[in-house]
PDB file of C-alpha atoms in Angstrom:
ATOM      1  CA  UNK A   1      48.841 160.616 114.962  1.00 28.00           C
ATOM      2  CA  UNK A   2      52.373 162.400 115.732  1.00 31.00           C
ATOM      3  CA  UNK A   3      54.716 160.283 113.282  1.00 30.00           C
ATOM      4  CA  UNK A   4      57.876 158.949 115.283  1.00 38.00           C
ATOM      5  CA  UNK A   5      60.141 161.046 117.443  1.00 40.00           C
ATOM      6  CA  UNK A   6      63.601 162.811 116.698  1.00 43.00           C
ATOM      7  CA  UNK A   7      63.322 163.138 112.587  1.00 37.00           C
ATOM      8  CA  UNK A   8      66.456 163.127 110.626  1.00 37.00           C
ATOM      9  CA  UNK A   9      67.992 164.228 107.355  1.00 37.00           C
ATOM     10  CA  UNK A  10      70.992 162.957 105.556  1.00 37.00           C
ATOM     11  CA  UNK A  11      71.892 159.603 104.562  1.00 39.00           C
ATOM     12  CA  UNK A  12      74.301 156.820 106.458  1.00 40.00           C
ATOM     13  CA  UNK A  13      77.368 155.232 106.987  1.00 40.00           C
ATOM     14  CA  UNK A  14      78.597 152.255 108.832  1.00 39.00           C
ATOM     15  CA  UNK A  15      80.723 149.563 109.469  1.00 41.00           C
ATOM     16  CA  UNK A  16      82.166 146.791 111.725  1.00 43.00           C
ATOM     17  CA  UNK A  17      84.442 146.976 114.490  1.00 43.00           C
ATOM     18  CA  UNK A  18      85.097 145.138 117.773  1.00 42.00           C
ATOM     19  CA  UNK A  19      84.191 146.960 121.447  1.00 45.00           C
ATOM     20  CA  UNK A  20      85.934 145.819 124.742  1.00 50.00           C
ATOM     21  CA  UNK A  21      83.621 147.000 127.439  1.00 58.00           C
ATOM     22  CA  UNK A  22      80.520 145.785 129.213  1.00 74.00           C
ATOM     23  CA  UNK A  23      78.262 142.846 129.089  1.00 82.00           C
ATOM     24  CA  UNK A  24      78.776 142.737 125.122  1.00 91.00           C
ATOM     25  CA  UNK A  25      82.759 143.365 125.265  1.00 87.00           C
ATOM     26  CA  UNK A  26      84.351 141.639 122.084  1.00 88.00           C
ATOM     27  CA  UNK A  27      81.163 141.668 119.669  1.00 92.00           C
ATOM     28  CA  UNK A  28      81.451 143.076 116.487  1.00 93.00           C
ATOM     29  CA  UNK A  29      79.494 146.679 116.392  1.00 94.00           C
ATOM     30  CA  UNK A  30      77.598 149.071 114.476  1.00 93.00           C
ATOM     31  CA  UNK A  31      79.323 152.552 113.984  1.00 92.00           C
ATOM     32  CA  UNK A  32      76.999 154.879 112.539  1.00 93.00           C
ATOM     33  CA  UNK A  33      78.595 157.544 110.926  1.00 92.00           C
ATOM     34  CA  UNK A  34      75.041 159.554 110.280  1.00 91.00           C
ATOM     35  CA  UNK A  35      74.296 159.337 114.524  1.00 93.00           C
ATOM     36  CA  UNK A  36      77.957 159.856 115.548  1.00 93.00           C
ATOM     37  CA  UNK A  37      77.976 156.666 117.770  1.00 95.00           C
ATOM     38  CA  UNK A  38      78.933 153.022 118.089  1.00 95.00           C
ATOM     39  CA  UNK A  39      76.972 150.124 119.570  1.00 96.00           C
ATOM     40  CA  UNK A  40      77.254 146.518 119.801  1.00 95.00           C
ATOM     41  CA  UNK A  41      75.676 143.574 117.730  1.00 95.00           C
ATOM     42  CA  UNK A  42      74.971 140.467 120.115  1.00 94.00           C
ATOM     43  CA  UNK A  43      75.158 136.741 119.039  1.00 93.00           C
ATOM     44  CA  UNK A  44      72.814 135.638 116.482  1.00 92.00           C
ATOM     45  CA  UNK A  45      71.560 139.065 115.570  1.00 94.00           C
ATOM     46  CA  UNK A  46      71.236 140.595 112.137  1.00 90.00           C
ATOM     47  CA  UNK A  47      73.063 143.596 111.076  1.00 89.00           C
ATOM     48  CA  UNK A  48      70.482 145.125 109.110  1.00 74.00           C
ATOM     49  CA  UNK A  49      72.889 146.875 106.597  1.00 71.00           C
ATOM     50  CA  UNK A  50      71.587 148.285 103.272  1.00 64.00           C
ATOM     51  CA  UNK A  51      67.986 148.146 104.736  1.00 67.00           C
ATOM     52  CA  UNK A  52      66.035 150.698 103.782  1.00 71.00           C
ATOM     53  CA  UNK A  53      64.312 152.981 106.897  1.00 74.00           C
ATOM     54  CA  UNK A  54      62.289 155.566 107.678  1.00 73.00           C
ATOM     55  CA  UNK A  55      63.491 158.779 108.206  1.00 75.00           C
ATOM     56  CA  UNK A  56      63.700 158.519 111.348  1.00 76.00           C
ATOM     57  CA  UNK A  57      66.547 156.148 111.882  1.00 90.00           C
ATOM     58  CA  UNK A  58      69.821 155.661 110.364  1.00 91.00           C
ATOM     59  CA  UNK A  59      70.993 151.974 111.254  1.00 92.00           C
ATOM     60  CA  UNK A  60      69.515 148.591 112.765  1.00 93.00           C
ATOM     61  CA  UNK A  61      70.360 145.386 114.093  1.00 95.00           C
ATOM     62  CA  UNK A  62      67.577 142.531 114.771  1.00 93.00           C
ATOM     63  CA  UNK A  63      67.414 139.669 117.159  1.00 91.00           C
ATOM     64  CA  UNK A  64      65.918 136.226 116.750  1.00 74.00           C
ATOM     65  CA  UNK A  65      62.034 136.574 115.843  1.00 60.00           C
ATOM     66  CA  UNK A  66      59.824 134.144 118.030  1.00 48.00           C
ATOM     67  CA  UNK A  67      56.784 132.437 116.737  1.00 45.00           C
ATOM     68  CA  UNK A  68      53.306 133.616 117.869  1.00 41.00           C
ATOM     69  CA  UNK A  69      54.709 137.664 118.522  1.00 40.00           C
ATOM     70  CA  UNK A  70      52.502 140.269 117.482  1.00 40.00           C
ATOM     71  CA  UNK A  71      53.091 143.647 115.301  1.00 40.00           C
ATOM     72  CA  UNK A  72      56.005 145.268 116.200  1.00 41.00           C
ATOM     73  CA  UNK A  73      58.809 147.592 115.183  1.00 42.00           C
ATOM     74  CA  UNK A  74      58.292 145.899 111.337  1.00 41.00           C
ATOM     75  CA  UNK A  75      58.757 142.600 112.596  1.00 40.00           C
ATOM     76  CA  UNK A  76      55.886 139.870 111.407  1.00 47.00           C
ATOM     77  CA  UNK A  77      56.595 137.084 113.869  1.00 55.00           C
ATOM     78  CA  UNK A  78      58.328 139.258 116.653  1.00 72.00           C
ATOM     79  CA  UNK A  79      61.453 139.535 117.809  1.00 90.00           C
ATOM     80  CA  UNK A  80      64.046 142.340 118.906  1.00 94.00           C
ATOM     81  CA  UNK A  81      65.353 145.624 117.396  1.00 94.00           C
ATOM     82  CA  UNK A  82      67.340 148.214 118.319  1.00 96.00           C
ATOM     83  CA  UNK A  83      67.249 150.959 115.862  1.00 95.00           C
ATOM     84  CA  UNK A  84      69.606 154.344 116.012  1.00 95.00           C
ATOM     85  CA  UNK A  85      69.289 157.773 114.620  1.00 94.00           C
ATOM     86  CA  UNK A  86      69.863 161.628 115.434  1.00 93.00           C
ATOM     87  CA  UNK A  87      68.693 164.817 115.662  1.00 92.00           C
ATOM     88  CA  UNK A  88      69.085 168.419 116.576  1.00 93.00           C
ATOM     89  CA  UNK A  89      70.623 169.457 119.761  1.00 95.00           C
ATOM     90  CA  UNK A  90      69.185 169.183 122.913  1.00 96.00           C
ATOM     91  CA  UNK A  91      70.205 170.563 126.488  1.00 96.00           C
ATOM     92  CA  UNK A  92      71.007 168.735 129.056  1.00 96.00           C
ATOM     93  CA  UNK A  93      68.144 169.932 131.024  1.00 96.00           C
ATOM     94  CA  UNK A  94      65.641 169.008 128.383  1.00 97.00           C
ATOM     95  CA  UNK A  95      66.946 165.648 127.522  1.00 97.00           C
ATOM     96  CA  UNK A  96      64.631 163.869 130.110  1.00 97.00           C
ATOM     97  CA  UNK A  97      60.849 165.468 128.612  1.00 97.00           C
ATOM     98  CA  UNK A  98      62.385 164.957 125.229  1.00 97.00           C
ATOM     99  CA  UNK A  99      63.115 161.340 125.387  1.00 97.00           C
ATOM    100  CA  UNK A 100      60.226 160.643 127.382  1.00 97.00           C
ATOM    101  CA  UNK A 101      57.835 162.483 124.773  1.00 96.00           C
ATOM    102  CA  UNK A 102      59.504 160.690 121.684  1.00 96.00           C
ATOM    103  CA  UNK A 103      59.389 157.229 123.598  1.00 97.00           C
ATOM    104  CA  UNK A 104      55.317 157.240 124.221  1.00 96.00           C
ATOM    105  CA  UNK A 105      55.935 159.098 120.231  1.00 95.00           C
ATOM    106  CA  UNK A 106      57.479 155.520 119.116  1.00 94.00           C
ATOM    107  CA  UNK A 107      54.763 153.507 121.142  1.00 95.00           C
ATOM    108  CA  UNK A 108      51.999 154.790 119.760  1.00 95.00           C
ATOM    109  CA  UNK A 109      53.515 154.331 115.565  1.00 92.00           C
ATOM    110  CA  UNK A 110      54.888 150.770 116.575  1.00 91.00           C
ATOM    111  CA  UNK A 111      51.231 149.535 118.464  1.00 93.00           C
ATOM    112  CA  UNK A 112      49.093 152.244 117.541  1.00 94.00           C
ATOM    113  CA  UNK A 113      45.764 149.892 119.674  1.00 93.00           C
ATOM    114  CA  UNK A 114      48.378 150.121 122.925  1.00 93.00           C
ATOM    115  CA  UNK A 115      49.020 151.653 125.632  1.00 95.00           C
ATOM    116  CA  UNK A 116      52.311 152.380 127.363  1.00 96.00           C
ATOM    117  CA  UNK A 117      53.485 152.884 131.248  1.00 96.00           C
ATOM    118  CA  UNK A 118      56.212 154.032 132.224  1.00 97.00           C
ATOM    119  CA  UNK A 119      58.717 151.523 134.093  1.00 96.00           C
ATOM    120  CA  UNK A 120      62.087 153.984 134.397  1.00 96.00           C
ATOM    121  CA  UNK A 121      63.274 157.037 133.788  1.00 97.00           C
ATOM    122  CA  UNK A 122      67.416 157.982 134.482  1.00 97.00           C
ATOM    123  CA  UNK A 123      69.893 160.064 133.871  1.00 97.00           C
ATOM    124  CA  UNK A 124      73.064 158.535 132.442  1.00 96.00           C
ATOM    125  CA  UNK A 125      75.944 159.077 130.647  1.00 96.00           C
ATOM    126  CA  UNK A 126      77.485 157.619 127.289  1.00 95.00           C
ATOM    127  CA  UNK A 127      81.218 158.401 126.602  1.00 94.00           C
ATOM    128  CA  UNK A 128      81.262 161.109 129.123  1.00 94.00           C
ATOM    129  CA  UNK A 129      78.241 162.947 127.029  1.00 96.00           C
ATOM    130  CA  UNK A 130      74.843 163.996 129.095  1.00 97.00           C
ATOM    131  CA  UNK A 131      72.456 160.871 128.220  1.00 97.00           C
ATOM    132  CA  UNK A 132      68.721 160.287 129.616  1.00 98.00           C
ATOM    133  CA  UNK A 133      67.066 156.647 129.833  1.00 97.00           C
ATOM    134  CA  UNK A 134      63.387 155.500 129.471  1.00 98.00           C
ATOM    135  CA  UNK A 135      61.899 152.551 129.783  1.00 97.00           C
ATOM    136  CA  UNK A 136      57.999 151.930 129.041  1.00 97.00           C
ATOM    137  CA  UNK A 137      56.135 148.429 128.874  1.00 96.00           C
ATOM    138  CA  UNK A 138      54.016 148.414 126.413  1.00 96.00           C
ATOM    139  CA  UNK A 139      50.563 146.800 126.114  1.00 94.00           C
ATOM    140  CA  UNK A 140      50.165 145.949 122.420  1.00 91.00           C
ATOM    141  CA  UNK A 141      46.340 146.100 122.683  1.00 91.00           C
ATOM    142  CA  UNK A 142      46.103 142.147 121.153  1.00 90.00           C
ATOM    143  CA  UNK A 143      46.860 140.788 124.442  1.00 90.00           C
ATOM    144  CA  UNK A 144      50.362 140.848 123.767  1.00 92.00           C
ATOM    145  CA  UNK A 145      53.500 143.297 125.713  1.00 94.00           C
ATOM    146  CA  UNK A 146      56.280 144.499 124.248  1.00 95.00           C
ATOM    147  CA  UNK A 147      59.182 146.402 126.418  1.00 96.00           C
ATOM    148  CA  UNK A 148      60.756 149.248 124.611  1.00 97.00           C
ATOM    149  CA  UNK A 149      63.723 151.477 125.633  1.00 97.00           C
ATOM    150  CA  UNK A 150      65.221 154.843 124.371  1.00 98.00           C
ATOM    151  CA  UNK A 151      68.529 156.594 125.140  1.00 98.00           C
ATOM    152  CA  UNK A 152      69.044 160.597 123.839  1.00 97.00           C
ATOM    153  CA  UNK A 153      72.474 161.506 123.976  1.00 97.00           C
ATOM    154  CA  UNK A 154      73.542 165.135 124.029  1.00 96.00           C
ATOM    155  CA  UNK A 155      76.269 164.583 121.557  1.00 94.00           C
ATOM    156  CA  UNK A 156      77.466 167.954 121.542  1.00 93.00           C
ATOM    157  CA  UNK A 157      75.446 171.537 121.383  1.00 92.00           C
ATOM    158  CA  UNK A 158      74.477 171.130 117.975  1.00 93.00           C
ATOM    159  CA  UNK A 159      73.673 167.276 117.414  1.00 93.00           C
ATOM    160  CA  UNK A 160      72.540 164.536 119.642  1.00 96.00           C
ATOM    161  CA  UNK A 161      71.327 160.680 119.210  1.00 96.00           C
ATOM    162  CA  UNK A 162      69.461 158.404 120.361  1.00 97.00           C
ATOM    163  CA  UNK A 163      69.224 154.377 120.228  1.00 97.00           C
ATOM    164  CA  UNK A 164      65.495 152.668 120.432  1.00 97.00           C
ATOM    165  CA  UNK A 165      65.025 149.169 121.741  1.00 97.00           C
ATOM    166  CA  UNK A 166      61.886 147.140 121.601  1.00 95.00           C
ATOM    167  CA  UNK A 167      60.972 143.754 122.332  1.00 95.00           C
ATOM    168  CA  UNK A 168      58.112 141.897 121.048  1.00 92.00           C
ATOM    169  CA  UNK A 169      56.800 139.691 122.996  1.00 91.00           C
ATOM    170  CA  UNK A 170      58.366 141.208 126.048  1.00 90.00           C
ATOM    171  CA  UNK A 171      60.737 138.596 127.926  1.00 89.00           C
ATOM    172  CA  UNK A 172      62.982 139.084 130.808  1.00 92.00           C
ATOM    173  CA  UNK A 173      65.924 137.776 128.519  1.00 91.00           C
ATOM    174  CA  UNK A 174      65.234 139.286 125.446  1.00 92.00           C
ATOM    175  CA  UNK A 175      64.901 142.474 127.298  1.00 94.00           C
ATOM    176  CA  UNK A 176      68.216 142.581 129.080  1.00 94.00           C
ATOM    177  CA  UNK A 177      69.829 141.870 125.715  1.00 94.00           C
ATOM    178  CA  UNK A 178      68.321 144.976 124.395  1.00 95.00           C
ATOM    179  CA  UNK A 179      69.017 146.860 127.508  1.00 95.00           C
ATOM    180  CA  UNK A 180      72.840 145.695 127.107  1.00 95.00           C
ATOM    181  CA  UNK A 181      72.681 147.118 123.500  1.00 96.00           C
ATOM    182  CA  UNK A 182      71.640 150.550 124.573  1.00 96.00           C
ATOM    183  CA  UNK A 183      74.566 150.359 127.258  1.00 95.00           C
ATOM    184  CA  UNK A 184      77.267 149.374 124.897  1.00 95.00           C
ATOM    185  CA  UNK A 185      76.916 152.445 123.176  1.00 96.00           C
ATOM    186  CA  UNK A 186      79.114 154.926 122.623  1.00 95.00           C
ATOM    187  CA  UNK A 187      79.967 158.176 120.809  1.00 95.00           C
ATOM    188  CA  UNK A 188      81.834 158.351 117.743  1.00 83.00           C
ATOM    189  CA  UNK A 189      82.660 160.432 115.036  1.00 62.00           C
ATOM    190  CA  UNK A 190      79.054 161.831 113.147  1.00 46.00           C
ATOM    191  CA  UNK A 191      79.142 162.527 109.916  1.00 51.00           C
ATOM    192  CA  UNK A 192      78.439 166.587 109.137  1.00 46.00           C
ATOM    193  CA  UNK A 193      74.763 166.899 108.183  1.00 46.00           C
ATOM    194  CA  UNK A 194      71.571 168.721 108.801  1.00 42.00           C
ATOM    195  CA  UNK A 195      70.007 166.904 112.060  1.00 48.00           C
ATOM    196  CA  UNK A 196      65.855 166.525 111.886  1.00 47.00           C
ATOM    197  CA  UNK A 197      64.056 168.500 114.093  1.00 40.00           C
ATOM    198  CA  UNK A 198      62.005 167.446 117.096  1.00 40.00           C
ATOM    199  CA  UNK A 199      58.133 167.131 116.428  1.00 32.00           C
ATOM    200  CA  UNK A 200      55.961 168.789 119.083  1.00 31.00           C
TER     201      UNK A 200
END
């Protein structure tokens, strides 16, 4: 099995500060140096600071865990995460087959007896950078779903980054709270580093 998705190097920075805009305007946020951007932390979530990771990401936050959820994202009992991280650059015109690839990627570690199906797939844009959007529900293969979503953002020609929501079990709140984490994001200043590669 293809381990995660956009791999990085380095180690991280972050800390607190207060956003205006959007559905989460006036929560504190997460700015992660390592990843070069900023995104919000909703009410009653966790801040998962001095946590160690995988490689693959380079700051957390988690939601609420509900009883009776399945495996998911590291999470016993269920719950929400949205985890961030970056890579290597990526062109604008590859950002939507790269995204896509690393989101089924991420499925497939996180519920490796699932299946996935895609639900969206857009182009957007965080602070004025080329961004691309997928969505994918998730069948956890225990009966369970879980929605996940994944933003790349072309943060300039040599870096980008990308935020990774999932939900477990999937609910129509709990969901657009991710989704409004992934949209309060924006791009800050990275730290210099070596970005990860993509795996094939």
């Amino acid at each position: 099995m293809a381990l995660i998705v956009l791999a990085v190097g380095g180690g991280t920075a972050w800390w607190l500060t207060r956003g205006e805009d959007g559905a989460l305007a006036g929560r504190p946020r997460v700015t992660d140096a390592a990843a070069g951007i900023s995104y919000a932390i909703p009410e009653g979530w966790k801040h998962d600071e001095g946590k160690e990771l995988i490689n693959a990401f380079t700051s957390s936050i988690t939601g609420k865990r509900t009883e009776g959820g399945s495996r998911g994202a590291g999470q016993d009992k269920g719950g929400s995460v949205v985890l961030a991280g970056r890579s290597r650059g990526v062109p604008e015109a590859d950002l939507q087959r790269q995204v896509e690839r690393a989101a089924r990627s991420n499925a497939e570690f996180f519920y490796p007896d699932g299946s996935s199906t895609r639900e969206e797939s857009r182009p957007t844009a965080v602070s004025g950078r080329p961004a691309h959007t997928v969505v994918l529900k998730v069948n956890d293969g225990k009966g369970g779903e879980a929605h996940l979503r994944m933003t790349l953002i072309a943060v300039d020609t040599s870096r980008s980054a990308f935020l990774l929501g999932l939900t477990q079990p999937a609910d129509p709140s709990a969901n657009k709270l991710v989704d409004a984490v992934l949209e309060s994001a924006t791009v800050s200043g990275p730290e210099r580093g070596t970005g990860g590669r993509i795996p094939a």
